[in-house]
Amino acid sequence: SAGGNFLSASLYIGDLLPDVNEGLLYEIFNAVGPVASIRVCRDAVTRRSLGYAYVNYHNAADAERALDSMNFTDIKGKACRIMWSQRDPSVRRSGVGNIFVKNLQENIDNKQLYDTFSLFGNILSCKVVCDKETGLSKGYGYVHYETNEAAANAIEKLDGMLIDGKEVQVGMFVRRDTRPDQASWTNCFLKNIPYEWDEARLRQEFEPFGEIASVSISMGKRKVFPKKKKVVVVEKKEGEEEQGDDAAAPAEEGAAETT
């Protein structure tokens, strides 16, 4: 559940199907506690649902219970995503506690991301970014914690760890409009460096161009791909006798040497 700083009686309900209306949501959420009001957000012109709604309870305790018990449950066959309604844009834009997770396994969904990262602190919102047309994960997502301490703890524990067999990268989220321009970058990313190089050798090669603050090499498993052998097919001329494997061997060996 969310912490006291964000405790209110209003919830955001996202990832709704277009035909989910106020009546259905009232029936679902009023079972947890008395609902004061519900609003499905719609396009001003077409009145088509935008896929999210706000549910307002009379009591904050009922809202918290709904968040804890109903987050990621199915509504008409699609898992909903519930978080505290935070309508103050300065809180959303502050970047406090907001982390970025990439290189996610494609089958990781919102609930799995939430379950993994909720171990480190109270989560205000959590989302895996999906393709709008296919609905498939794009392999990255966002987790917004209540505090920077929780976010830092998650980064420390999970960055570089395997989640469902894939090594993920976790770091603080930086808004596009606050990222430094290209001229301000002092980091240099390299790939395809010789496998036998260590950090000392890398520093030795690049130090002539300027003072180096830090050097780091990320080591993964080396992939070895076997060479493909060319297959030489010799058509048998009419009247020739079949030859055994010994006769064909020199042709194969010669072909292999040319690869």
Short mmCIF file of C-alpha atoms in Angstrom, two decimals:
data_model
loop_
_atom_site.label_atom_id
_atom_site.label_comp_id
_atom_site.label_asym_id
_atom_site.label_seq_id
_atom_site.Cartn_x
_atom_site.Cartn_y
_atom_site.Cartn_z
CA SER A 1 0.00 0.00 0.00
CA ALA A 2 1.07 3.60 -0.46
CA GLY A 3 2.49 5.68 2.33
CA GLY A 4 0.83 8.43 4.30
CA ASN A 5 2.13 11.30 2.16
CA PHE A 6 0.00 10.18 -0.75
CA LEU A 7 -2.90 8.65 1.19
CA SER A 8 -6.21 9.94 -0.13
CA ALA A 9 -9.62 8.55 -0.98
CA SER A 10 -9.14 8.84 -4.76
CA LEU A 11 -7.78 6.13 -7.06
CA TYR A 12 -6.66 6.12 -10.69
CA ILE A 13 -7.83 3.02 -12.61
CA GLY A 14 -5.93 2.46 -15.87
CA ASP A 15 -5.66 -0.04 -18.73
CA LEU A 16 -9.45 -0.25 -19.11
CA LEU A 17 -11.19 -1.60 -22.20
CA PRO A 18 -13.23 0.96 -24.20
CA ASP A 19 -16.58 -0.54 -23.16
CA VAL A 20 -15.94 -0.37 -19.39
CA ASN A 21 -18.35 2.24 -18.00
CA GLU A 22 -19.15 3.91 -14.69
CA GLY A 23 -21.88 1.41 -13.84
CA LEU A 24 -19.57 -1.59 -14.08
CA LEU A 25 -16.82 0.14 -12.11
CA TYR A 26 -19.29 1.14 -9.40
CA GLU A 27 -20.46 -2.46 -9.08
CA ILE A 28 -16.85 -3.69 -8.76
CA PHE A 29 -15.38 -1.06 -6.42
CA ASN A 30 -18.42 -0.46 -4.23
CA ALA A 31 -18.04 -4.06 -3.05
CA VAL A 32 -14.89 -2.93 -1.19
CA GLY A 33 -16.47 0.10 0.48
CA PRO A 34 -18.91 2.97 -0.15
CA VAL A 35 -17.97 4.83 -3.36
CA ALA A 36 -18.58 8.59 -3.49
CA SER A 37 -18.19 9.05 -7.27
CA ILE A 38 -16.73 7.51 -10.41
CA ARG A 39 -15.64 9.17 -13.64
CA VAL A 40 -14.51 7.41 -16.81
CA CYS A 41 -12.39 9.89 -18.80
CA ARG A 42 -13.59 10.27 -22.38
CA ASP A 43 -12.63 12.04 -25.59
CA ALA A 44 -14.33 15.45 -25.66
CA VAL A 45 -15.55 15.00 -29.25
CA THR A 46 -16.18 11.27 -29.78
CA ARG A 47 -17.01 10.49 -26.10
CA ARG A 48 -14.98 7.31 -26.51
CA SER A 49 -13.29 6.09 -23.32
CA LEU A 50 -9.62 7.03 -22.97
CA GLY A 51 -8.97 3.80 -21.07
CA TYR A 52 -8.77 5.18 -17.54
CA ALA A 53 -11.05 6.36 -14.76
CA TYR A 54 -11.09 7.86 -11.26
CA VAL A 55 -12.83 6.17 -8.34
CA ASN A 56 -13.43 8.33 -5.27
CA TYR A 57 -14.24 6.69 -1.93
CA HIS A 58 -15.71 8.34 1.15
CA ASN A 59 -12.94 6.85 3.31
CA ALA A 60 -9.20 6.66 2.60
CA ALA A 61 -9.06 3.24 4.28
CA ASP A 62 -11.49 1.82 1.70
CA ALA A 63 -9.42 3.28 -1.13
CA GLU A 64 -6.27 1.72 0.31
CA ARG A 65 -8.00 -1.65 0.66
CA ALA A 66 -9.20 -1.48 -2.96
CA LEU A 67 -5.67 -0.70 -4.14
CA ASP A 68 -4.17 -3.57 -2.18
CA SER A 69 -6.77 -6.18 -3.12
CA MET A 70 -7.80 -5.26 -6.66
CA ASN A 71 -4.68 -4.01 -8.41
CA PHE A 72 -4.04 -6.02 -11.61
CA THR A 73 -7.33 -7.92 -11.35
CA ASP A 74 -9.26 -8.53 -14.57
CA ILE A 75 -12.06 -6.21 -15.63
CA LYS A 76 -13.88 -7.73 -18.63
CA GLY A 77 -10.86 -9.92 -19.35
CA LYS A 78 -8.12 -7.29 -19.10
CA ALA A 79 -5.94 -6.62 -16.04
CA CYS A 80 -6.50 -3.14 -14.65
CA ARG A 81 -3.74 -0.98 -13.18
CA ILE A 82 -4.58 0.95 -9.99
CA MET A 83 -2.59 3.70 -8.32
CA TRP A 84 -3.22 6.64 -6.05
CA SER A 85 -4.66 9.61 -7.89
CA GLN A 86 -2.01 12.32 -7.83
CA ARG A 87 -3.32 15.32 -9.73
CA ASP A 88 -0.59 17.70 -8.62
CA PRO A 89 1.67 17.85 -11.71
CA SER A 90 4.64 19.11 -9.68
CA VAL A 91 4.76 15.78 -7.81
CA ARG A 92 4.65 13.75 -11.01
CA ARG A 93 7.30 15.93 -12.66
CA SER A 94 9.65 16.16 -9.70
CA GLY A 95 11.25 12.82 -10.56
CA VAL A 96 11.42 11.85 -6.87
CA GLY A 97 11.56 8.06 -6.57
CA ASN A 98 11.10 7.48 -10.29
CA ILE A 99 13.20 4.73 -11.89
CA PHE A 100 13.57 3.34 -15.39
CA VAL A 101 13.85 -0.42 -16.03
CA LYS A 102 15.00 -1.77 -19.39
CA ASN A 103 15.92 -5.07 -21.05
CA LEU A 104 12.82 -6.73 -19.59
CA GLN A 105 11.78 -10.17 -20.75
CA GLU A 106 8.84 -9.78 -23.14
CA ASN A 107 6.46 -11.79 -20.96
CA ILE A 108 6.95 -9.56 -17.87
CA ASP A 109 3.69 -7.69 -17.24
CA ASN A 110 2.67 -4.88 -14.88
CA LYS A 111 1.90 -7.23 -12.00
CA GLN A 112 5.20 -9.09 -12.24
CA LEU A 113 7.10 -5.79 -12.38
CA TYR A 114 5.16 -4.55 -9.35
CA ASP A 115 5.70 -7.75 -7.38
CA THR A 116 9.45 -7.66 -8.06
CA PHE A 117 10.01 -4.01 -7.15
CA SER A 118 7.52 -3.70 -4.27
CA LEU A 119 10.04 -5.53 -2.08
CA PHE A 120 12.06 -2.31 -1.78
CA GLY A 121 9.42 0.26 -0.82
CA ASN A 122 5.96 1.70 -1.39
CA ILE A 123 5.15 2.00 -5.11
CA LEU A 124 2.95 4.86 -6.30
CA SER A 125 2.73 3.62 -9.89
CA CYS A 126 4.26 0.92 -12.04
CA LYS A 127 3.99 0.26 -15.76
CA VAL A 128 5.50 -1.89 -18.52
CA VAL A 129 5.41 0.06 -21.80
CA CYS A 130 3.58 -1.86 -24.54
CA ASP A 131 3.11 -1.38 -28.26
CA LYS A 132 -0.26 0.29 -28.87
CA GLU A 133 -1.07 -1.85 -31.90
CA THR A 134 0.12 -5.30 -30.82
CA GLY A 135 -0.16 -4.93 -27.06
CA LEU A 136 3.24 -6.59 -26.69
CA SER A 137 5.86 -5.34 -24.24
CA LYS A 138 8.56 -3.05 -25.61
CA GLY A 139 11.00 -4.43 -23.03
CA TYR A 140 11.11 -1.46 -20.67
CA GLY A 141 9.03 0.13 -17.95
CA TYR A 142 8.81 2.62 -15.10
CA VAL A 143 8.45 2.27 -11.34
CA HIS A 144 7.58 5.31 -9.23
CA TYR A 145 8.40 4.94 -5.52
CA GLU A 146 7.17 7.15 -2.73
CA THR A 147 10.76 8.02 -1.73
CA ASN A 148 14.17 8.38 -3.31
CA GLU A 149 15.55 6.00 -0.67
CA ALA A 150 13.34 3.17 -1.90
CA ALA A 151 14.32 3.91 -5.50
CA ALA A 152 18.03 3.90 -4.65
CA ASN A 153 17.62 0.61 -2.78
CA ALA A 154 15.91 -0.99 -5.78
CA ILE A 155 18.63 0.23 -8.14
CA GLU A 156 21.37 -1.08 -5.86
CA LYS A 157 19.78 -4.52 -5.49
CA LEU A 158 18.33 -5.12 -8.97
CA ASP A 159 20.54 -3.36 -11.50
CA GLY A 160 22.34 -6.07 -13.46
CA MET A 161 20.32 -8.89 -11.90
CA LEU A 162 18.49 -11.60 -13.83
CA ILE A 163 14.71 -11.28 -13.95
CA ASP A 164 13.10 -14.25 -15.64
CA GLY A 165 16.44 -15.20 -17.17
CA LYS A 166 17.30 -11.78 -18.60
CA GLU A 167 19.76 -9.23 -17.16
CA VAL A 168 17.93 -5.96 -16.51
CA GLN A 169 19.27 -2.43 -16.27
CA VAL A 170 17.77 -0.22 -13.56
CA GLY A 171 18.51 3.46 -13.04
CA MET A 172 16.97 6.79 -12.04
CA PHE A 173 14.56 8.13 -14.64
CA VAL A 174 15.60 11.45 -16.20
CA ARG A 175 12.93 13.47 -17.98
CA ARG A 176 13.70 14.25 -21.61
CA ASP A 177 13.58 18.01 -21.07
CA THR A 178 16.12 17.81 -18.23
CA ARG A 179 18.64 15.56 -19.94
CA PRO A 180 21.94 17.25 -20.83
CA ASP A 181 22.53 18.13 -24.46
CA GLN A 182 25.07 16.22 -26.52
CA ALA A 183 27.83 18.74 -25.85
CA SER A 184 27.51 18.14 -22.09
CA TRP A 185 28.10 14.39 -22.21
CA THR A 186 31.37 13.17 -20.74
CA ASN A 187 30.59 9.45 -20.93
CA CYS A 188 31.79 7.30 -23.79
CA PHE A 189 30.19 3.93 -24.56
CA LEU A 190 32.22 1.29 -26.41
CA LYS A 191 31.31 -2.11 -27.72
CA ASN A 192 33.12 -4.88 -29.60
CA ILE A 193 36.33 -4.21 -27.66
CA PRO A 194 38.85 -7.07 -27.70
CA TYR A 195 37.73 -9.80 -25.32
CA GLU A 196 41.11 -10.00 -23.60
CA TRP A 197 41.22 -6.28 -22.68
CA ASP A 198 40.79 -5.38 -19.02
CA GLU A 199 39.99 -1.98 -17.49
CA ALA A 200 43.68 -1.08 -17.16
CA ARG A 201 44.23 -1.65 -20.89
CA LEU A 202 41.13 0.34 -21.75
CA ARG A 203 42.34 3.24 -19.63
CA GLN A 204 45.80 3.03 -21.24
CA GLU A 205 44.29 3.31 -24.74
CA PHE A 206 42.02 6.27 -24.00
CA GLU A 207 44.04 8.32 -21.49
CA PRO A 208 46.03 10.13 -24.21
CA PHE A 209 42.80 11.93 -25.20
CA GLY A 210 42.10 13.40 -21.75
CA GLU A 211 41.78 12.75 -18.02
CA ILE A 212 39.55 9.75 -17.24
CA ALA A 213 37.27 9.84 -14.18
CA SER A 214 36.30 6.17 -14.26
CA VAL A 215 36.45 3.07 -16.45
CA SER A 216 34.19 0.04 -16.29
CA ILE A 217 33.83 -3.07 -18.43
CA SER A 218 30.61 -5.08 -18.21
CA MET A 219 31.33 -8.74 -18.68
CA GLY A 220 28.75 -11.08 -20.12
CA LYS A 221 28.89 -14.61 -21.39
CA ARG A 222 30.97 -14.93 -24.52
CA LYS A 223 29.02 -16.32 -27.41
CA VAL A 224 30.83 -18.68 -29.75
CA PHE A 225 29.20 -19.38 -33.06
CA PRO A 226 30.44 -22.45 -34.96
CA LYS A 227 31.64 -21.86 -38.50
CA LYS A 228 29.28 -23.06 -41.13
CA LYS A 229 30.83 -25.49 -43.57
CA LYS A 230 30.13 -25.12 -47.23
CA VAL A 231 28.55 -28.18 -48.69
CA VAL A 232 29.81 -29.13 -52.15
CA VAL A 233 27.37 -31.10 -54.20
CA VAL A 234 28.95 -33.05 -57.07
CA GLU A 235 26.50 -34.22 -59.66
CA LYS A 236 27.13 -37.75 -60.84
CA LYS A 237 27.57 -37.99 -64.58
CA GLU A 238 25.67 -40.61 -66.42
CA GLY A 239 27.63 -43.86 -66.55
CA GLU A 240 29.85 -43.11 -63.55
CA GLU A 241 29.96 -45.57 -60.71
CA GLU A 242 28.96 -44.49 -57.21
CA GLN A 243 31.93 -43.54 -55.03
CA GLY A 244 32.22 -44.20 -51.31
CA ASP A 245 32.68 -41.68 -48.53
CA ASP A 246 36.48 -41.80 -48.89
CA ALA A 247 36.33 -40.24 -52.34
CA ALA A 248 34.00 -37.47 -51.23
CA ALA A 249 36.11 -36.55 -48.19
CA PRO A 250 38.80 -34.51 -50.01
CA ALA A 251 36.16 -32.34 -51.65
CA GLU A 252 34.54 -31.59 -48.26
CA GLU A 253 37.86 -30.83 -46.61
CA GLY A 254 38.87 -28.50 -49.38
CA ALA A 255 35.54 -26.70 -49.07
CA ALA A 256 35.92 -26.36 -45.32
CA GLU A 257 39.34 -24.74 -45.71
CA THR A 258 37.90 -21.96 -47.84
CA THR A 259 35.45 -20.86 -45.13
#
